[in-house]
Every structure is written in structure tokens, then in C-alpha cells.
Tab-separated table of C-alpha atoms in Angstrom:
chain	number	residue	atom	x	y	z
A	690	MET	CA	-23.035	-21.809	-1.646
A	691	ILE	CA	-19.698	-20.387	-2.753
A	692	LEU	CA	-17.757	-18.045	-0.464
A	693	ILE	CA	-15.009	-15.797	-1.919
A	694	VAL	CA	-12.737	-14.083	0.509
A	695	ASP	CA	-10.092	-11.418	0.474
A	696	SER	CA	-8.396	-11.135	3.730
A	697	GLY	CA	-5.743	-8.493	4.590
A	698	ALA	CA	-4.254	-7.949	7.905
A	699	THR	CA	-6.699	-5.326	8.962
A	700	LYS	CA	-9.953	-6.623	7.437
A	701	SER	CA	-11.608	-9.452	5.228
A	702	ASP	CA	-14.019	-8.883	2.592
A	703	TRP	CA	-16.467	-11.889	1.817
A	704	ILE	CA	-18.891	-12.595	-0.819
A	705	ALA	CA	-21.392	-15.501	-1.155
A	706	LEU	CA	-22.500	-16.856	-4.510
A	707	ASP	CA	-24.973	-19.339	-5.482
A	708	GLU	CA	-24.186	-22.252	-7.904
A	709	LYS	CA	-25.108	-19.978	-10.874
A	710	GLY	CA	-22.899	-17.041	-9.811
A	711	GLU	CA	-25.698	-14.868	-8.514
A	712	GLN	CA	-24.508	-12.840	-5.302
A	713	LEU	CA	-26.207	-13.913	-2.090
A	714	PHE	CA	-24.467	-11.562	0.271
A	715	MET	CA	-21.448	-9.501	1.281
A	716	THR	CA	-19.994	-9.230	4.632
A	717	GLN	CA	-16.683	-8.150	6.381
A	718	THR	CA	-14.689	-9.615	9.316
A	719	LEU	CA	-11.591	-8.306	10.816
A	720	GLY	CA	-8.418	-9.607	9.264
A	721	LEU	CA	-7.483	-13.393	9.571
A	722	SER	CA	-3.877	-13.542	9.119
A	723	PRO	CA	-2.518	-16.709	10.401
A	724	GLU	CA	1.117	-15.330	10.989
A	725	VAL	CA	-0.196	-13.086	13.800
A	726	LEU	CA	-3.425	-14.491	15.118
A	727	THR	CA	-4.218	-17.604	17.294
A	728	ARG	CA	-6.837	-20.109	16.336
A	729	GLU	CA	-9.133	-18.874	19.031
A	730	VAL	CA	-9.013	-15.337	17.781
A	731	ILE	CA	-9.701	-16.468	14.333
A	732	GLU	CA	-12.600	-18.745	15.370
A	733	ASP	CA	-14.170	-15.891	17.275
A	734	ARG	CA	-13.878	-13.549	14.239
A	735	LEU	CA	-15.690	-16.037	12.205
A	736	ALA	CA	-18.209	-16.931	14.765
A	737	ASN	CA	-19.141	-13.335	15.501
A	738	ASN	CA	-20.344	-12.686	12.061
A	739	PHE	CA	-23.796	-13.127	11.526
A	740	GLU	CA	-23.959	-14.250	8.014
A	741	LEU	CA	-21.094	-16.667	8.242
A	742	SER	CA	-22.285	-18.216	11.255
A	743	LYS	CA	-25.986	-18.465	9.921
A	744	ASN	CA	-24.764	-20.197	6.508
A	745	ARG	CA	-21.749	-22.153	7.693
A	746	ASP	CA	-23.461	-25.586	6.909
A	747	LYS	CA	-24.611	-24.319	3.319
A	748	VAL	CA	-21.126	-23.428	2.145
A	749	SER	CA	-19.752	-26.183	-0.354
A	750	ARG	CA	-16.466	-24.230	-1.534
A	751	LEU	CA	-14.386	-21.716	-0.129
A	752	HIS	CA	-11.828	-19.788	-1.920
A	753	PHE	CA	-9.732	-17.726	0.660
A	754	TYR	CA	-6.841	-15.341	-0.396
A	755	GLY	CA	-5.077	-14.096	2.875
A	756	ALA	CA	-2.279	-12.102	4.036
A	757	GLY	CA	0.396	-14.420	5.765
A	758	CYS	CA	-0.710	-17.476	3.687
A	759	GLY	CA	2.557	-17.893	1.778
A	760	THR	CA	3.675	-21.042	3.480
A	761	ASP	CA	2.007	-24.351	3.560
A	762	ARG	CA	2.054	-24.446	7.308
A	763	MET	CA	-0.055	-21.207	7.491
A	764	LYS	CA	-2.353	-22.721	4.703
A	765	ASN	CA	-2.863	-25.865	6.546
A	766	PHE	CA	-3.515	-23.945	9.835
A	767	LEU	CA	-6.402	-22.148	8.177
A	768	ARG	CA	-7.719	-25.057	6.273
A	769	ASP	CA	-7.921	-26.853	9.681
A	770	ILE	CA	-10.051	-23.952	11.123
A	771	PHE	CA	-12.343	-23.749	8.096
A	772	LYS	CA	-12.819	-27.432	8.093
A	773	ASP	CA	-14.243	-27.215	11.739
A	774	PHE	CA	-16.359	-24.036	10.783
A	775	PHE	CA	-17.639	-24.800	7.362
A	776	PRO	CA	-17.972	-28.631	7.796
A	777	ASN	CA	-19.380	-29.177	4.123
A	778	ALA	CA	-16.869	-27.038	2.431
A	779	LYS	CA	-13.826	-27.594	0.430
A	780	ALA	CA	-11.313	-24.932	1.287
A	781	ASP	CA	-8.702	-23.610	-1.134
A	782	VAL	CA	-6.148	-21.312	0.801
A	783	LYS	CA	-3.937	-19.062	-1.314
A	784	GLU	CA	-1.760	-16.128	-0.492
A	785	ASP	CA	-3.339	-12.589	-0.890
A	786	THR	CA	-0.918	-12.162	-3.820
A	787	TYR	CA	-3.161	-14.339	-5.940
A	788	ALA	CA	-6.137	-12.198	-5.136
A	789	ALA	CA	-4.238	-9.104	-6.423
A	790	ILE	CA	-3.280	-10.829	-9.540
A	791	PHE	CA	-6.793	-12.366	-10.398
A	792	SER	CA	-8.339	-9.079	-9.861
A	793	THR	CA	-6.123	-6.898	-12.000
A	794	THR	CA	-4.499	-9.167	-14.609
A	795	LYS	CA	-6.080	-11.203	-17.259
A	796	ILE	CA	-5.142	-14.843	-17.625
A	797	GLY	CA	-2.511	-15.058	-20.435
A	798	HIS	CA	-1.346	-11.503	-19.657
A	799	GLN	CA	2.072	-10.685	-18.315
A	800	GLY	CA	2.325	-8.015	-15.362
A	801	ILE	CA	4.030	-7.305	-12.122
A	802	VAL	CA	1.418	-7.244	-9.260
A	803	CYS	CA	1.982	-5.428	-6.070
A	804	ILE	CA	0.194	-5.279	-2.647
A	805	LEU	CA	0.394	-1.759	-0.824
A	806	GLY	CA	-1.880	-1.820	2.024
A	807	THR	CA	-1.446	-2.589	5.704
A	808	GLY	CA	1.537	-4.714	4.316
A	809	SER	CA	3.146	-5.083	0.956
A	810	ASN	CA	4.335	-7.562	-1.525
A	811	CYS	CA	5.342	-7.911	-5.290
A	812	SER	CA	5.042	-10.706	-7.754
A	813	TYR	CA	5.741	-11.239	-11.371
A	814	TYR	CA	2.828	-13.008	-13.227
A	815	ASP	CA	3.640	-14.604	-16.815
A	816	GLY	CA	-0.065	-14.961	-17.574
A	817	HIS	CA	-0.255	-18.510	-16.058
A	818	GLN	CA	2.164	-18.647	-12.856
A	819	LEU	CA	3.149	-16.424	-10.148
A	820	PHE	CA	6.929	-15.892	-9.392
A	821	GLN	CA	8.496	-14.287	-6.342
A	822	LYS	CA	12.336	-13.510	-5.781
A	823	VAL	CA	11.987	-12.339	-2.147
A	824	THR	CA	10.417	-14.344	0.681
A	825	SER	CA	8.682	-12.188	3.020
A	826	LEU	CA	9.784	-12.146	6.646
A	827	GLY	CA	6.835	-10.209	7.694
A	828	TYR	CA	6.189	-6.535	8.821
A	829	ILE	CA	9.222	-5.943	10.947
A	830	PRO	CA	12.162	-6.254	8.444
A	831	MET	CA	10.110	-5.914	5.262
A	832	ASP	CA	6.825	-4.470	4.034
A	833	ASP	CA	8.374	-1.340	2.435
A	834	GLY	CA	5.927	1.559	1.269
A	835	SER	CA	3.139	-0.277	3.426
A	836	GLY	CA	0.736	1.269	5.866
A	837	ASN	CA	2.708	-0.134	8.774
A	838	PHE	CA	6.022	0.977	7.140
A	839	PHE	CA	4.744	4.474	7.145
A	840	GLY	CA	3.307	4.240	10.595
A	841	ARG	CA	6.576	3.112	11.802
A	842	LYS	CA	8.433	5.957	10.188
A	843	LEU	CA	5.986	8.647	11.588
A	844	ILE	CA	6.493	7.117	15.213
A	845	ARG	CA	10.188	7.012	14.966
A	846	ASP	CA	10.533	10.469	13.511
A	847	TYR	CA	8.276	11.790	16.287
A	848	TYR	CA	10.275	10.310	18.946
A	849	PHE	CA	13.477	11.165	17.541
A	850	HIS	CA	12.419	14.761	17.026
A	851	LYS	CA	12.670	14.602	13.164
A	852	MET	CA	9.081	15.587	12.595
A	853	PRO	CA	8.550	19.253	11.894
A	854	GLN	CA	7.215	20.966	15.082
A	855	ASP	CA	3.949	22.149	13.567
A	856	LEU	CA	3.223	18.753	12.173
A	857	GLY	CA	4.267	16.928	15.262
A	858	ILE	CA	1.864	19.118	17.428
A	859	ARG	CA	-0.989	17.956	15.075
A	860	PHE	CA	0.299	14.492	15.163
A	861	ALA	CA	0.166	14.362	19.015
A	862	LYS	CA	-3.389	15.673	19.012
A	863	GLU	CA	-4.733	12.974	16.863
A	864	TYR	CA	-3.221	9.917	18.420
A	865	ASP	CA	-2.045	8.761	21.916
A	866	LEU	CA	1.608	8.774	21.691
A	867	ASP	CA	2.226	7.847	25.234
A	868	ALA	CA	5.292	5.329	25.308
A	869	ASP	CA	3.357	2.958	27.391
A	870	VAL	CA	0.317	2.932	25.074
A	871	ILE	CA	2.488	2.358	22.083
A	872	LYS	CA	4.393	-0.320	23.549
A	873	GLU	CA	1.094	-2.141	25.075
A	874	ASN	CA	0.000	-2.164	21.347
A	875	LEU	CA	3.043	-3.333	19.829
A	876	TYR	CA	4.036	-6.054	22.099
A	877	LYS	CA	0.975	-7.205	24.158
A	878	GLN	CA	-1.982	-6.700	21.712
A	879	PRO	CA	-2.841	-8.824	18.671
A	880	ASN	CA	-2.133	-7.190	15.181
A	881	PRO	CA	0.922	-4.872	15.784
A	882	ASN	CA	1.228	-4.435	12.137
A	883	THR	CA	-2.475	-3.106	11.730
A	884	TYR	CA	-1.860	-0.712	14.713
A	885	LEU	CA	1.178	0.687	13.126
A	886	ALA	CA	-0.856	0.919	9.789
A	887	THR	CA	-3.470	3.277	11.577
A	888	PHE	CA	-1.066	6.120	11.828
A	889	ALA	CA	-0.727	6.005	7.899
A	890	ARG	CA	-4.047	7.912	7.819
A	891	PHE	CA	-2.098	10.898	9.162
A	892	LEU	CA	0.291	10.863	6.315
A	893	VAL	CA	-2.499	10.507	3.608
A	894	GLU	CA	-4.441	13.457	5.184
A	895	ASN	CA	-1.379	15.654	5.249
A	896	LYS	CA	0.151	14.351	2.120
A	897	ASN	CA	0.769	18.009	0.726
A	898	HIS	CA	2.960	18.943	3.720
A	899	PRO	CA	6.637	18.956	2.630
A	900	TYR	CA	7.739	16.557	5.191
A	901	CYS	CA	5.068	13.963	4.270
A	902	LYS	CA	5.780	14.546	0.666
A	903	GLY	CA	9.349	13.341	1.350
A	904	VAL	CA	8.346	10.483	3.460
A	905	ILE	CA	5.749	9.239	0.769
A	906	ASP	CA	8.199	9.525	-2.056
A	907	LYS	CA	11.080	7.914	-0.307
A	908	GLY	CA	8.985	4.993	0.922
A	909	PHE	CA	7.685	4.428	-2.549
A	910	GLN	CA	11.162	4.575	-4.203
A	911	GLN	CA	12.081	2.048	-1.618
A	912	PHE	CA	9.631	-0.214	-2.490
A	913	VAL	CA	10.350	0.196	-6.267
A	914	ASN	CA	14.024	-0.514	-5.690
A	915	ASN	CA	13.773	-3.485	-3.309
A	916	TYR	CA	10.550	-5.273	-4.806
A	917	ILE	CA	9.822	-4.204	-8.358
A	918	MET	CA	13.456	-3.845	-9.889
A	919	GLN	CA	14.431	-7.153	-8.958
A	920	PHE	CA	12.452	-8.410	-11.927
A	921	GLU	CA	14.175	-8.216	-15.307
A	922	LEU	CA	10.951	-7.357	-17.169
A	923	ALA	CA	10.223	-4.420	-14.727
A	924	THR	CA	10.388	-1.725	-17.388
A	925	LYS	CA	8.623	-4.014	-20.004
A	926	VAL	CA	5.225	-4.873	-18.467
A	927	PRO	CA	2.442	-3.129	-16.694
A	928	ILE	CA	2.747	-2.523	-12.958
A	929	ASN	CA	-0.674	-3.312	-11.022
A	930	PHE	CA	-1.500	-2.476	-7.541
A	931	VAL	CA	-3.989	-3.316	-4.856
A	932	GLY	CA	-4.342	-1.811	-1.383
A	933	SER	CA	-5.641	1.209	0.375
A	934	ILE	CA	-2.025	2.972	0.537
A	935	ALA	CA	-1.889	2.492	-3.451
A	936	HIS	CA	-5.280	3.876	-3.600
A	937	TYR	CA	-5.145	6.847	-1.306
A	938	LEU	CA	-1.664	7.836	-2.692
A	939	SER	CA	-2.135	6.836	-6.243
A	940	GLU	CA	-0.882	10.271	-7.431
A	941	GLU	CA	2.225	10.246	-5.537
A	942	LEU	CA	2.926	6.533	-6.398
A	943	VAL	CA	2.295	7.202	-10.074
A	944	THR	CA	4.753	9.958	-9.936
A	945	VAL	CA	7.405	7.448	-8.459
A	946	LEU	CA	6.639	4.916	-11.067
A	947	GLU	CA	6.809	7.305	-14.036
A	948	ARG	CA	10.176	8.460	-12.746
A	949	ASN	CA	11.621	5.333	-12.823
A	950	ASP	CA	10.431	4.510	-16.386
A	951	LEU	CA	7.678	1.811	-15.300
A	952	ILE	CA	4.324	1.336	-16.901
A	953	VAL	CA	1.364	2.207	-14.788
A	954	GLY	CA	-1.272	-0.442	-15.035
A	955	VAL	CA	-4.356	-1.022	-12.706
A	956	ILE	CA	-4.450	0.614	-9.145
A	957	ARG	CA	-7.471	-1.002	-7.222
A	958	GLN	CA	-8.347	-0.351	-3.703
A	959	ARG	CA	-9.898	-3.749	-2.925
A	960	PRO	CA	-9.560	-6.722	-5.202
A	961	ILE	CA	-12.734	-8.552	-4.021
A	962	GLU	CA	-14.882	-7.257	-6.958
A	963	GLY	CA	-12.506	-8.460	-9.381
A	964	LEU	CA	-12.248	-11.835	-7.569
A	965	MET	CA	-16.023	-12.190	-7.827
A	966	GLU	CA	-15.755	-11.735	-11.603
A	967	PHE	CA	-12.774	-14.159	-12.009
A	968	HIS	CA	-14.558	-16.926	-10.066
A	969	LYS	CA	-17.983	-16.419	-11.896
A	970	GLU	CA	-15.958	-17.142	-15.182
A	971	THR	CA	-14.444	-20.203	-13.654
A	972	LEU	CA	-17.958	-21.683	-12.387
């Protein structure tokens, strides 16, 4: 059995294939980001999934693409966990950027591939290799244009009284904005980046409000400036995206891209289907 996994900060999509490439099952777990989760939490999330627990001894190969897997230390950390949970499997761990590339860009074709989900990232793919010019420092100083970026912006504007009153009233009705609750989730609970990203739903649902339009536009422009424009071929190759923010705010994203003379490529919410097709071709 072959397992293919696309793991973001919020959730992980799993597809199991047999040796002929036929799909056996699909399932989900919570996100498995090694940067923000302990070994115990990751092990619990694996063990609490019925399909994974039932088939753990049948897995011969694991292709894992995950947020927070950009360093050898984090890759080895996960490989060690997978070795214990899937005792007969050879585990290949790559950062989630590769999932974005393999699901949007054909081998041999150039493109810039971006992630805009709970977090954000951007890479250049020359058709064979991935290149990055910026090392991510995580969600606190970086992740421009992401769900947690927009969530942080909304909370800050609400508390600094920069959010329009009518919108602020609606915002307070939909979320518990008590300071102690926010600080508990940010500083004491796991996945603070995922918690921040939950507020981005409000931005999507109210995207036609002038305030929200401005926040979205400025956030995407900041992502373009800091991430995409660092590459010399930015205006010459397609710009592809995966992630929920890119998907649900695709019209707004396309507007910003076209304003910057960028070529709009593929925009895909979840890379897992593209990953499955990619690995079927390599069986």
C-alpha cells in the first residue's frame, strides 16, 4: 500500500493506493506540522484515525508533503515518528511546496508556485528543481497574504479600533474576542497559526465590504512584493497557487496579479488530487 499525504497546518489529506495505482481509501487528520506540534500530539492524531491505524502494517511507501518540513531536522523528526507508526514503510518527507508544484506544474515546465492557505510560501520551479530565495521564519514574522496573516490583521484592527463600527459589531458576534480567550489560544494552546486563520473566514464572507476589500488587496499586494517579485522571471512564467485563501479569494487574487503584469496560472484549493495523479505516473 502506498500513502500520499498533503499536510497543511490545519488539516492533512491522505490517499491510499495499491501497487497498481488504484485508490483504496481517502481520509483526513488534523494538520501534522512538526514546527508547532510535539511528538505526542502527532502520534495521537495518527492513532485516532481509524483507516490509518487499521492499515498501518500494510503501508510499504509513504509520500508525505507537509507544512513545516523545510529543514532536515523537521524531516528527520517526522520520519522517526512514521517509522514507529508505519513499521514496514519507507517514508519520503518533503515540504509542502513540492505538493504545490507537483499538483500544478508539469515536469519540464517552468513556473512560480505559491501556497496561500493557513500559511504562505513561494518557489520557482525550472521544470526539474525548486528554488527559494527566502527562508521562512514561520507565521509570526512572515506568511504574507495567508489565513493567519489576515486573521492577525482583523484582530489587531478590531482592538486598535481601526475596523469600521458596523463590521466590528458583526465580527464580535461571530467570534469570542475576549482578550483572555485570544491569549489562551495564541500562547497556551497548540496551533496558534491555525487559530488565527479561523478569523479569515470572516474576511471571505464579507469580501465585498470596502474595508475587507482593502485588507485583501493590500495583503495580496504585499505577498506579490515580498515573495513573487523576488524572482527575475516573475513576469515571464505562470504563477500557480494552492490553498484555501487562493481558492476562496481567487477573483481578488487575479486582480492583483494582473495589475502587476503577472501571468495567472492554475489556482487549486487542495493539491491532493494532483499529487495522486503525479504518483500514479511514477509507479
